[in-house]
XYZ file of C-alpha atoms in Angstrom:
751
model
C -91.473 56.866 39.924
C -91.315 59.132 42.991
C -88.476 61.615 42.401
C -89.240 64.006 45.256
C -85.870 63.242 46.858
C -84.196 64.919 43.864
C -85.673 68.238 44.987
C -83.335 68.141 47.997
C -80.291 68.462 45.713
C -78.663 71.464 44.086
C -78.243 71.468 40.286
C -74.786 69.859 40.163
C -75.703 67.261 42.800
C -78.820 66.372 40.807
C -76.824 65.915 37.599
C -74.318 63.689 39.413
C -77.188 61.551 40.748
C -79.195 61.222 37.510
C -76.281 60.654 35.093
C -76.274 56.921 35.676
C -74.746 55.491 32.492
C -71.054 55.337 31.639
C -68.051 56.441 33.706
C -68.688 59.316 36.132
C -66.283 61.180 38.400
C -67.738 63.277 41.230
C -65.202 65.665 42.751
C -66.700 66.437 46.146
C -65.209 69.368 48.029
C -65.358 69.417 51.842
C -68.850 69.814 53.249
C -70.415 69.563 49.771
C -72.903 66.748 50.425
C -70.840 63.828 49.108
C -72.640 61.151 51.114
C -76.039 62.431 50.047
C -75.044 62.282 46.363
C -73.681 58.747 46.699
C -76.762 57.558 48.563
C -79.282 59.231 46.253
C -77.464 57.897 43.206
C -77.973 54.321 44.425
C -81.599 55.106 45.323
C -82.139 56.599 41.877
C -80.731 53.507 40.161
C -83.159 51.322 42.116
C -86.060 53.662 41.337
C -85.146 53.368 37.642
C -85.539 49.602 37.859
C -81.994 48.397 38.523
C -82.042 45.422 40.866
C -80.297 46.289 44.148
C -78.142 43.148 43.954
C -76.733 44.446 40.643
C -75.196 47.423 42.461
C -71.775 47.259 44.142
C -70.753 50.138 46.423
C -67.226 50.013 47.874
C -66.408 52.076 50.968
C -63.517 52.395 53.404
C -65.425 51.845 56.657
C -68.247 49.567 57.738
C -69.874 52.617 59.321
C -70.049 54.366 55.927
C -71.658 51.297 54.363
C -74.249 51.029 57.162
C -75.123 54.713 56.929
C -75.470 54.394 53.174
C -77.988 51.566 53.474
C -79.948 53.375 56.187
C -80.203 56.504 54.031
C -81.301 54.506 50.985
C -84.115 52.895 52.968
C -85.118 56.272 54.400
C -85.179 57.727 50.879
C -87.133 55.109 48.923
C -88.342 52.690 51.623
C -89.144 49.044 51.076
C -86.019 47.692 52.784
C -84.377 47.153 49.385
C -81.038 48.523 50.578
C -80.239 45.241 52.315
C -79.821 43.644 48.883
C -77.285 46.199 47.682
C -73.714 44.907 47.825
C -72.377 47.759 49.942
C -69.357 47.332 52.185
C -65.643 47.832 52.579
C -63.218 46.529 49.968
C -62.117 43.871 52.438
C -65.577 42.684 53.453
C -66.942 42.513 49.897
C -63.907 40.709 48.517
C -63.860 38.272 51.454
C -67.471 37.446 50.596
C -66.593 36.770 46.943
C -63.503 34.763 47.866
C -65.648 32.468 50.053
C -67.473 31.452 46.889
C -64.460 31.223 44.590
C -61.440 30.429 46.789
C -60.897 26.933 45.399
C -60.041 28.431 42.002
C -56.874 29.907 43.531
C -55.999 26.961 45.746
C -57.669 28.022 49.010
C -60.471 26.281 50.918
C -63.821 28.096 50.983
C -63.612 28.192 54.779
C -60.223 29.921 54.804
C -59.125 31.649 58.024
C -58.582 35.405 58.117
C -55.453 36.266 60.075
C -55.574 39.451 62.136
C -52.522 41.594 62.889
C -51.481 39.526 65.916
C -51.733 36.291 63.916
C -49.526 37.788 61.212
C -46.960 38.970 63.743
C -46.865 35.530 65.342
C -46.214 33.779 62.013
C -43.471 36.249 61.103
C -41.849 35.963 64.551
C -41.653 32.192 64.141
C -40.138 32.468 60.652
C -37.531 34.983 61.810
C -36.627 32.833 64.802
C -36.501 29.573 62.814
C -34.109 31.138 60.290
C -31.810 32.394 63.072
C -32.237 35.995 61.927
C -31.579 38.905 64.272
C -35.005 40.179 65.476
C -33.628 43.671 65.995
C -32.624 43.831 62.319
C -35.731 42.046 61.045
C -38.306 43.682 63.298
C -41.720 42.062 62.988
C -43.498 45.388 62.471
C -41.049 46.485 59.796
C -41.209 43.177 57.915
C -45.012 43.135 58.127
C -45.217 46.666 56.699
C -42.869 45.780 53.830
C -44.841 42.646 52.927
C -48.014 44.729 52.952
C -46.381 47.235 50.592
C -45.372 44.408 48.246
C -48.928 43.123 48.083
C -50.649 46.420 47.346
C -48.053 47.008 44.603
C -48.735 43.507 43.199
C -45.199 42.248 43.809
C -45.220 38.510 44.464
C -42.306 36.757 46.196
C -41.032 35.596 42.790
C -41.353 39.072 41.277
C -39.527 40.444 44.303
C -36.524 38.173 43.761
C -36.441 39.155 40.085
C -36.460 42.885 40.904
C -32.835 43.979 41.129
C -33.658 47.387 42.659
C -35.657 45.861 45.528
C -32.988 43.267 46.253
C -30.321 45.987 46.280
C -32.462 48.089 48.593
C -32.659 45.158 51.026
C -28.863 44.902 51.075
C -28.608 48.616 51.790
C -31.103 48.199 54.625
C -29.012 45.241 55.887
C -31.983 42.946 55.412
C -30.775 40.648 52.602
C -33.031 37.803 53.778
C -36.324 39.718 53.534
C -37.224 37.925 50.297
C -36.782 34.596 52.102
C -39.135 35.686 54.900
C -41.711 36.957 52.391
C -41.691 33.690 50.447
C -41.917 31.593 53.639
C -44.757 33.734 55.020
C -46.860 33.394 51.873
C -46.224 29.648 51.771
C -47.135 29.229 55.436
C -50.390 31.161 55.049
C -51.381 29.054 52.056
C -50.476 25.845 53.917
C -52.664 26.967 56.818
C -55.541 27.919 54.517
C -55.288 31.488 55.805
C -55.347 34.992 54.340
C -54.330 38.171 56.093
C -56.150 41.481 55.515
C -53.915 42.421 52.581
C -54.534 39.004 51.000
C -58.244 39.753 50.785
C -57.306 42.336 48.153
C -54.254 40.605 46.698
C -55.943 37.224 46.253
C -59.056 38.910 44.819
C -56.856 40.374 42.101
C -55.215 36.967 41.514
C -58.673 35.389 41.211
C -59.732 37.872 38.530
C -56.381 37.856 36.766
C -56.243 34.068 36.415
C -59.887 33.676 35.377
C -60.603 36.477 32.885
C -63.193 34.645 30.792
C -65.426 33.206 33.472
C -64.995 34.893 36.874
C -64.564 38.424 35.530
C -67.570 37.947 33.223
C -69.600 36.489 36.094
C -69.035 39.444 38.403
C -69.159 42.024 35.644
C -72.615 40.736 34.724
C -73.635 40.691 38.370
C -72.384 44.180 39.262
C -73.838 46.277 36.459
C -73.175 49.470 38.406
C -70.082 50.020 40.537
C -69.568 52.956 42.917
C -66.418 53.755 44.879
C -66.434 56.175 47.817
C -63.345 58.159 48.946
C -61.608 57.267 45.704
C -58.584 59.432 46.530
C -57.752 56.944 49.305
C -57.500 53.883 47.038
C -54.145 52.216 46.486
C -52.755 50.754 43.279
C -54.125 47.269 44.004
C -57.667 48.441 44.793
C -57.865 50.412 41.570
C -56.592 47.475 39.498
C -59.390 45.304 40.897
C -61.980 47.985 40.086
C -60.653 48.212 36.521
C -60.874 44.447 36.027
C -64.503 44.440 37.229
C -65.421 47.370 34.971
C -63.346 46.905 31.817
C -64.824 43.673 30.476
C -65.074 43.653 26.662
C -68.090 45.586 25.387
C -68.692 47.044 28.854
C -70.571 50.376 29.166
C -68.152 51.218 32.012
C -70.855 52.032 34.542
C -68.449 53.108 37.246
C -68.906 56.142 39.480
C -66.099 57.350 41.689
C -66.605 59.948 44.405
C -63.755 61.744 46.134
C -61.587 64.817 46.467
C -57.977 64.925 45.340
C -57.420 67.827 47.769
C -58.133 65.456 50.667
C -55.716 62.703 49.639
C -53.638 62.342 52.832
C -52.913 58.639 53.243
C -49.842 58.035 51.072
C -48.142 56.475 54.120
C -50.792 53.731 53.968
C -50.223 53.149 50.259
C -52.964 55.413 48.888
C -51.988 57.011 45.592
C -53.417 60.313 44.370
C -52.657 59.241 40.780
C -55.792 57.076 40.798
C -58.109 60.088 40.934
C -55.860 62.424 38.930
C -55.596 59.916 36.066
C -59.209 58.693 36.045
C -60.028 60.765 32.951
C -57.061 59.238 31.104
C -58.304 55.736 31.851
C -61.927 56.605 31.026
C -61.809 59.236 28.297
C -65.613 59.483 28.063
C -66.009 60.112 31.787
C -68.424 62.845 32.800
C -67.082 65.123 35.535
C -69.214 66.800 38.200
C -67.637 69.170 40.711
C -69.501 69.705 43.975
C -68.130 73.117 44.904
C -70.742 74.506 47.294
C -69.666 74.055 50.904
C -72.595 73.691 53.325
C -70.380 73.484 56.402
C -68.139 76.538 56.789
C -68.293 80.325 56.641
C -66.654 82.460 53.945
C -63.320 83.228 55.654
C -62.680 79.546 56.315
C -63.608 78.455 52.781
C -61.484 81.192 51.210
C -58.487 80.264 53.336
C -58.810 76.651 52.178
C -58.943 77.767 48.539
C -55.899 79.994 48.971
C -53.853 77.216 50.535
C -54.663 74.427 48.089
C -54.038 76.582 45.011
C -50.310 76.285 45.806
C -50.266 72.554 45.077
C -48.687 71.429 41.841
C -50.973 68.618 40.730
C -54.679 68.981 41.354
C -58.118 68.968 39.796
C -59.051 72.638 39.607
C -62.114 73.705 41.588
C -63.311 76.728 43.545
C -65.148 75.976 46.779
C -67.758 78.560 47.807
C -70.355 79.019 50.536
C -73.468 81.092 51.179
C -73.201 80.828 54.981
C -71.965 84.417 55.384
C -68.515 85.867 56.106
C -68.366 84.694 59.701
C -65.480 85.348 62.076
C -61.991 85.969 60.625
C -59.457 83.239 61.271
C -57.633 83.960 64.531
C -53.866 83.514 64.593
C -52.129 82.900 67.923
C -48.390 83.530 68.200
C -46.824 82.312 71.437
C -43.324 82.358 72.854
C -43.218 78.665 73.865
C -45.175 75.482 73.260
C -46.295 75.527 76.907
C -47.703 79.003 76.424
C -49.418 77.763 73.262
C -51.238 75.153 75.358
C -52.327 77.792 77.877
C -53.430 80.357 75.275
C -55.485 77.780 73.381
C -57.137 76.577 76.595
C -57.908 80.167 77.642
C -59.477 80.881 74.268
C -61.588 77.732 74.524
C -62.892 78.989 77.869
C -63.620 82.364 76.280
C -65.490 80.795 73.337
C -67.585 78.688 75.683
C -68.583 81.792 77.628
C -69.050 84.267 74.777
C -70.631 81.993 72.151
C -72.197 79.366 74.450
C -70.254 76.546 72.844
C -70.138 73.174 74.554
C -66.906 71.248 74.994
C -67.965 68.754 72.321
C -68.241 71.621 69.797
C -64.477 72.189 69.963
C -61.505 70.274 68.532
C -57.730 70.714 68.815
C -55.923 69.248 65.800
C -52.192 68.568 65.682
C -49.697 67.052 63.236
C -48.258 64.490 65.688
C -49.845 62.771 68.665
C -46.921 63.751 70.898
C -48.186 67.361 70.794
C -51.246 66.513 72.874
C -49.335 66.746 76.194
C -49.231 70.551 76.496
C -52.930 70.884 75.683
C -53.982 68.064 78.004
C -52.160 69.676 80.907
C -53.602 73.147 80.243
C -57.157 71.869 79.767
C -56.923 69.919 83.030
C -55.689 72.975 84.891
C -58.848 74.828 83.775
C -61.005 71.769 84.530
C -62.144 71.529 80.910
C -63.103 67.937 80.101
C -61.449 66.444 77.011
C -60.873 63.183 75.237
C -58.016 62.073 73.024
C -59.641 60.688 69.889
C -58.139 57.793 67.978
C -55.637 57.042 70.716
C -54.940 57.090 74.412
C -54.412 60.138 76.544
C -50.711 61.045 76.442
C -49.900 59.638 79.876
C -51.845 56.431 79.205
C -49.818 55.393 76.149
C -47.802 52.230 76.664
C -44.403 53.704 75.901
C -45.067 56.635 78.267
C -46.188 54.322 81.069
C -43.077 52.185 80.480
C -40.631 55.039 81.026
C -42.690 56.464 83.895
C -42.593 53.024 85.550
C -38.786 53.152 85.546
C -38.930 56.626 87.098
C -41.455 55.503 89.709
C -39.210 52.584 90.668
C -36.226 54.896 91.067
C -38.205 57.067 93.485
C -39.935 54.175 95.265
C -38.280 50.769 94.982
C -41.303 49.152 96.661
C -43.651 50.182 93.835
C -44.602 46.642 92.799
C -46.664 47.589 89.732
C -43.746 49.572 88.368
C -41.374 46.682 89.126
C -43.599 44.145 87.373
C -43.835 46.407 84.315
C -40.109 46.983 83.740
C -38.161 44.115 85.304
C -38.200 42.352 81.932
C -38.540 45.389 79.651
C -36.581 45.296 77.439
C -36.396 41.505 77.658
C -33.598 40.374 79.958
C -34.314 36.658 80.591
C -36.714 37.307 83.475
C -39.878 35.569 82.315
C -43.408 35.537 83.670
C -42.811 32.340 85.666
C -39.859 33.969 87.435
C -41.858 37.119 88.211
C -44.738 35.038 89.582
C -42.308 33.102 91.781
C -40.850 36.368 93.136
C -44.377 37.543 93.931
C -45.243 34.328 95.800
C -42.040 34.449 97.836
C -42.732 38.068 98.770
C -46.273 37.176 99.851
C -45.054 34.216 101.910
C -42.531 36.360 103.789
C -44.714 39.477 103.881
C -42.052 41.482 102.085
C -42.152 43.866 99.128
C -41.059 42.219 95.866
C -37.990 44.473 95.782
C -36.685 42.855 98.960
C -36.698 39.511 97.163
C -35.011 40.716 93.960
C -32.437 42.706 95.938
C -31.442 39.505 97.755
C -31.989 37.049 94.940
C -29.012 34.855 95.936
C -30.970 33.876 99.056
C -33.645 32.182 96.950
C -33.674 29.131 94.661
C -33.620 30.614 91.145
C -31.792 29.298 88.055
C -28.439 30.953 87.455
C -29.559 32.624 84.198
C -32.558 34.329 85.792
C -30.625 35.137 88.966
C -27.813 36.855 87.041
C -30.287 38.875 84.978
C -32.079 40.037 88.149
C -28.791 41.069 89.795
C -27.868 43.186 86.754
C -31.300 44.816 86.869
C -30.982 45.571 90.597
C -27.501 47.034 90.085
C -28.847 49.335 87.367
C -31.755 50.580 89.522
C -29.369 51.154 92.475
C -27.201 53.292 90.190
C -30.195 55.377 89.132
C -31.331 55.791 92.725
C -27.937 57.110 93.823
C -28.078 59.738 91.068
C -31.255 61.275 92.503
C -29.083 63.440 94.769
C -26.985 64.844 91.916
C -29.272 64.858 88.883
C -32.435 66.819 88.214
C -35.576 65.075 86.945
C -34.748 65.585 83.261
C -31.164 64.338 83.372
C -32.145 61.309 85.437
C -35.065 60.447 83.131
C -32.812 60.694 80.077
C -30.194 58.462 81.703
C -32.807 55.906 82.779
C -34.363 55.793 79.305
C -30.983 55.284 77.650
C -29.229 52.903 80.063
C -32.284 50.713 80.616
C -32.390 50.072 76.860
C -35.971 51.334 76.606
C -35.222 54.171 74.159
C -33.084 51.871 72.036
C -35.832 49.237 71.966
C -38.461 51.685 70.729
C -35.994 53.451 68.436
C -35.320 50.255 66.511
C -38.928 50.068 65.324
C -38.873 52.067 62.081
C -42.564 51.646 61.248
C -44.954 54.615 61.403
C -46.227 53.330 64.767
C -42.690 52.914 66.051
C -41.704 56.435 65.064
C -44.854 57.771 66.752
C -43.869 55.989 69.983
C -40.420 57.553 69.868
C -41.995 60.975 69.291
C -44.182 60.399 72.339
C -41.212 59.390 74.492
C -39.331 62.468 73.334
C -42.431 64.502 74.141
C -42.367 63.119 77.692
C -38.683 63.993 78.094
C -39.338 67.479 76.724
C -42.174 67.873 79.248
C -39.795 66.914 82.073
C -37.263 69.423 80.732
C -39.907 72.154 80.806
C -40.648 71.190 84.429
C -36.993 71.394 85.461
C -36.363 74.678 83.619
C -39.478 76.458 84.916
C -39.300 78.949 87.768
C -39.853 77.055 91.060
C -43.062 77.642 92.985
C -42.191 78.644 96.582
C -39.949 75.881 97.973
C -40.642 73.389 95.159
C -37.583 71.363 94.138
C -36.902 69.951 90.688
C -36.497 66.382 91.828
C -37.875 63.350 90.083
C -40.217 62.719 93.010
C -41.783 66.183 92.670
C -42.248 65.726 88.939
C -43.922 62.327 89.354
C -46.266 63.776 91.955
C -47.346 66.524 89.553
C -47.975 63.955 86.797
C -49.971 61.714 89.139
C -52.246 64.632 89.994
C -52.751 65.346 86.303
C -53.465 61.785 85.258
C -55.833 61.052 88.154
C -57.926 64.203 87.719
C -61.373 63.734 86.201
C -60.770 59.998 85.846
C -64.420 59.263 86.627
C -65.896 61.820 84.218
C -68.245 59.815 81.970
C -69.733 62.826 80.175
C -69.744 62.981 76.378
C -69.331 66.758 76.532
C -65.570 66.886 76.004
C -63.151 68.861 73.886
C -61.723 66.568 71.204
C -57.955 66.245 70.772
C -56.791 64.399 67.666
C -54.272 64.258 64.849
C -55.324 65.844 61.571
C -55.260 62.413 59.923
C -57.835 61.170 62.428
C -60.048 64.243 61.882
C -60.825 63.524 58.226
C -64.592 63.252 57.701
C -65.445 65.072 60.942
C -66.607 68.649 61.592
C -66.798 70.984 64.594
C -68.157 74.491 65.208
C -64.717 75.533 66.495
C -61.353 74.115 65.436
C -57.831 74.896 66.682
C -54.999 73.833 64.366
C -51.853 74.004 66.484
C -48.088 73.728 66.070
C -48.001 75.525 62.710
C -44.224 75.724 62.448
C -41.717 74.704 59.831
C -40.430 71.161 60.407
C -43.524 70.361 62.478
C -46.398 71.245 60.125
C -45.205 70.771 57.429
C -43.212 67.885 58.837
C -39.442 67.935 58.310
C -39.817 64.430 56.840
C -41.933 65.820 53.987
C -39.664 68.583 52.704
C -37.615 66.575 50.234
C -39.914 66.382 47.219
C -42.723 68.407 45.701
C -45.137 65.481 46.055
C -44.413 65.112 49.778
C -44.965 68.823 50.380
C -48.202 68.723 48.367
C -49.508 66.000 50.669
C -48.625 68.076 53.747
C -50.561 70.977 52.231
C -53.549 68.708 51.568
C -53.351 67.666 55.222
C -53.516 71.324 56.278
C -56.442 71.812 53.877
C -58.274 68.958 55.607
C -57.564 70.553 59.003
C -58.930 73.960 57.947
C -62.094 72.542 56.450
C -63.128 70.717 59.623
C -64.212 74.104 61.054
C -67.777 75.381 60.742
C -67.757 78.811 62.480
C -64.476 79.437 64.272
C -60.956 78.580 63.118
C -57.849 79.331 65.181
C -54.298 78.721 63.930
C -51.453 78.751 66.458
C -47.687 78.423 66.521
C -44.868 78.761 69.034
C -41.677 80.718 68.423
C -39.765 78.186 70.508
C -40.371 74.563 71.389
C -38.524 71.932 73.374
C -37.256 69.243 70.997
C -34.860 66.552 72.235
C -34.312 68.442 75.473
C -33.164 71.634 73.754
C -35.033 74.853 73.050
C -35.479 75.121 69.277
C -36.448 78.409 67.664
C -39.027 78.026 64.930
C -40.169 79.759 61.799
C -43.919 79.879 61.408
C -45.334 77.452 58.854
C -45.220 78.421 55.195
C -48.912 77.488 55.112
C -49.752 80.575 57.173
C -48.146 82.711 54.467
C -50.549 81.302 51.898
C -53.674 82.710 53.569
C -54.451 86.327 52.691
C -54.679 89.011 55.349
C -58.346 89.649 54.544
C -59.305 86.302 56.061
C -57.219 86.543 59.235
C -57.307 88.277 62.611
C -53.687 88.754 63.709
C -52.545 90.597 66.818
C -49.082 91.512 65.464
C -48.017 93.581 62.427
C -48.467 91.900 59.095
C -46.498 92.143 55.861
C -48.222 94.627 53.570
C -48.594 92.170 50.718
C -51.292 89.559 51.166
C -49.139 87.325 48.992
C -46.126 87.635 51.276
C -45.466 83.923 51.345
C -45.512 83.635 47.572
C -43.189 86.607 47.095
C -40.516 85.104 49.317
C -41.262 86.749 52.692
C -40.891 84.097 55.359
C -43.541 83.421 57.944
C -41.077 84.468 60.625
C -40.594 87.989 59.286
C -44.271 88.284 58.405
C -45.313 87.661 62.011
C -42.619 89.834 63.569
C -40.384 86.964 64.708
C -36.610 87.276 64.746
C -35.541 85.608 61.526
C -33.914 82.205 61.940
C -32.463 80.091 59.169
C -34.875 77.372 58.107
C -33.521 74.071 59.340
C -33.860 71.145 56.999
C -32.722 67.600 57.512
C -30.371 68.141 54.571
C -28.138 70.611 56.382
C -24.593 69.320 56.343
C -22.587 68.753 59.503
C -19.556 70.114 57.613
C -19.223 73.800 58.651
C -17.768 74.634 55.228
C -20.742 73.132 53.387
C -22.544 75.457 50.966
C -25.746 74.339 49.278
C -25.822 74.496 45.490
C -27.736 77.444 44.038
C -29.868 77.485 40.904
C -27.126 79.265 38.955
C -24.718 76.424 39.755
C -26.931 73.744 38.253
C -27.626 72.461 34.762
C -29.370 69.487 33.167
C -27.183 66.392 33.243
C -25.176 67.562 36.253
C -24.309 65.061 38.998
C -25.493 65.983 42.499
C -25.856 64.353 45.905
C -28.855 64.510 48.256
C -28.612 63.584 51.951
C -31.522 61.130 51.748
C -31.703 59.911 48.154
C -27.972 59.758 47.458
C -26.286 60.466 44.122
C -28.132 61.303 40.952
C -28.285 63.312 37.727
C -30.496 66.345 37.026
C -33.087 65.622 34.318
C -35.082 68.881 34.270
C -35.093 72.322 35.938
C -38.498 74.038 36.123
C -40.248 76.823 38.042
C -39.786 80.527 38.654
C -36.619 82.008 40.136
C -36.426 81.241 43.832
C -38.908 78.351 43.490
C -37.020 76.030 41.158
C -38.164 72.414 40.960
C -35.632 69.812 39.878
C -36.383 66.413 38.425
C -33.487 64.175 39.470
C -32.867 60.548 38.582
C -31.147 59.053 41.614
C -28.976 55.944 41.353
C -30.878 54.071 44.071
C -34.099 56.006 44.740
C -35.265 56.454 41.143
C -36.752 59.677 39.775
C -37.817 62.391 42.250
C -39.057 65.980 41.926
C -37.498 68.170 44.604
C -37.658 71.843 45.557
C -34.181 73.323 45.331
C -34.536 75.859 48.148
C -35.221 73.103 50.692
C -33.110 70.280 49.272
C -29.555 71.455 50.200
C -27.886 69.680 47.295
C -24.177 69.013 47.045
C -22.396 69.257 43.699
C -20.315 66.281 42.631
């Protein structure tokens, strides 16, 4: 047996590869060679004589599975990798379900519904049951059904769960259970499964056939490997356990992952799967890949210092032999616009001084709406960029929708703008009506606006005609306000009175909230434009603003080069690496997000997200924050992120005076005072609107006491833990169940 490939591994990697029998957990720190270990482990099994078709490797992307097979073939040759069952959870389980579907009442040629198919079915069910689509939004219902499936809650189990039914009543969606039941029945009737069903029905198949199907696939897959195990949800892990835990099984399961990079709770991933693996498999052998081959010392140390503050974790100490490298640069700016300019200037400097290419550089942010300031500054310096995992800010649908309204206000003959918004939100002006308007305009050689403005002169049904007249009246009103309103005020009015902001605001899914953040980002950008000092005789009209945006969005449109700075959210950056990384917007309520400050677990996930951001950097890491930022049209003054306090001075290059103690953040010194910023009170979403409100202090609280939380409602304190000033309460809430919350951020009210 040719084992020369083992010589390419360090000692711990080699042990993880060659320990093939029994349960194995590989904790793979960032840049530690995880993919190599996974690939070589499969190659080693084959070299030992295991048939490739007896190996099942589950991944999260098709790309990862393809790369795995390519590496196996490159390592041991012979093309044997094609026989390994390597693929995503969905693709592998779809393959099995094709063979076994009839056992659970599905045809073997079942259809797989994509997202649009699912939305269409749900829309029909909501309409047929005369339910209000604004209350039962398709995206919201789809997300809730998905959550039910990956928590193994069937329609019947849902009805029997009093807490879920009560929650629906509180959400004013008492008929959700009816929609869920009808959707599942309709899919079965159509012989169709959606993406979630490929997991859910796989579990049902195994659960209902323990003595034949489980044995069949347990015998077939003698060795099971799971990549990125920290990203698995409850349902995925239950399927893995059923495949592995057959009676008398040697439990040949190997999981590879990193609890410190578990950042997808919003998708249903649960960190408990990796944290509890040793409890489920008490004989599991643990291998920790702690050598980082990617980053220099300062970056690795900063990551260690940050993650040590998390409450629940698998202890490890990442190290590197790549030298100290450059200290982490910290940029403090007065405004978010200045942050964009300073980052862009530093990128230009790095390109010149260190000969970096654009593609060597990434800007990472917590929310996609933050990209605007950096896009504008990069364009002004003619630095090519691309927005990864999404559209450029001004190309996003919701942004183009509001801009179309603004364009129409300035130029009523803008036909593309008119077509885009005349029926957005829906106002009984359908495609057939719009096409008829267009044909009439062509026949009379008139702009479309001339037709809609005089709609009574044309043969249209009364319903459509009345809707068009209301639309025209609204646009006329906006146009008259151009003389009295600046660009920001007019944009805000147009967004509100058109119904566009309300339409997007009613979508409470993650995607919907992102769209609202983007729209608010656009309005904040217009506010910055109107508040800025005018250049020469420049006015602050809507027309001037739109002209400046048009110049931005048209610039470099034909640039096909791959040499571009990458802009992306931290979530999208996982698994990637760059010589130079800028992590921006490091302010309280932004990163960490204000939505994640209610419980210890939520804050731990935000810290893991920051850990992922830091560890994308190879040579240069820059952290930036703004002392003030436009939010909802107002200037908000910000504290710097608590995460900055957790990095010691020895690893940072800071231009302003620094607190003497390197543990300033842990000893209670805020980031604001540490960086020389005028201290502001930390704003939390729990702050009461009652001016007499005073948050409960630790000395006021005791076990058993009744309290009230702005988000979770009323509850009773179960435990009080933690050092003074950092108390952690375990509270059993009447409706939300048991939560662990940090007292200093919770703003609790005594009952």
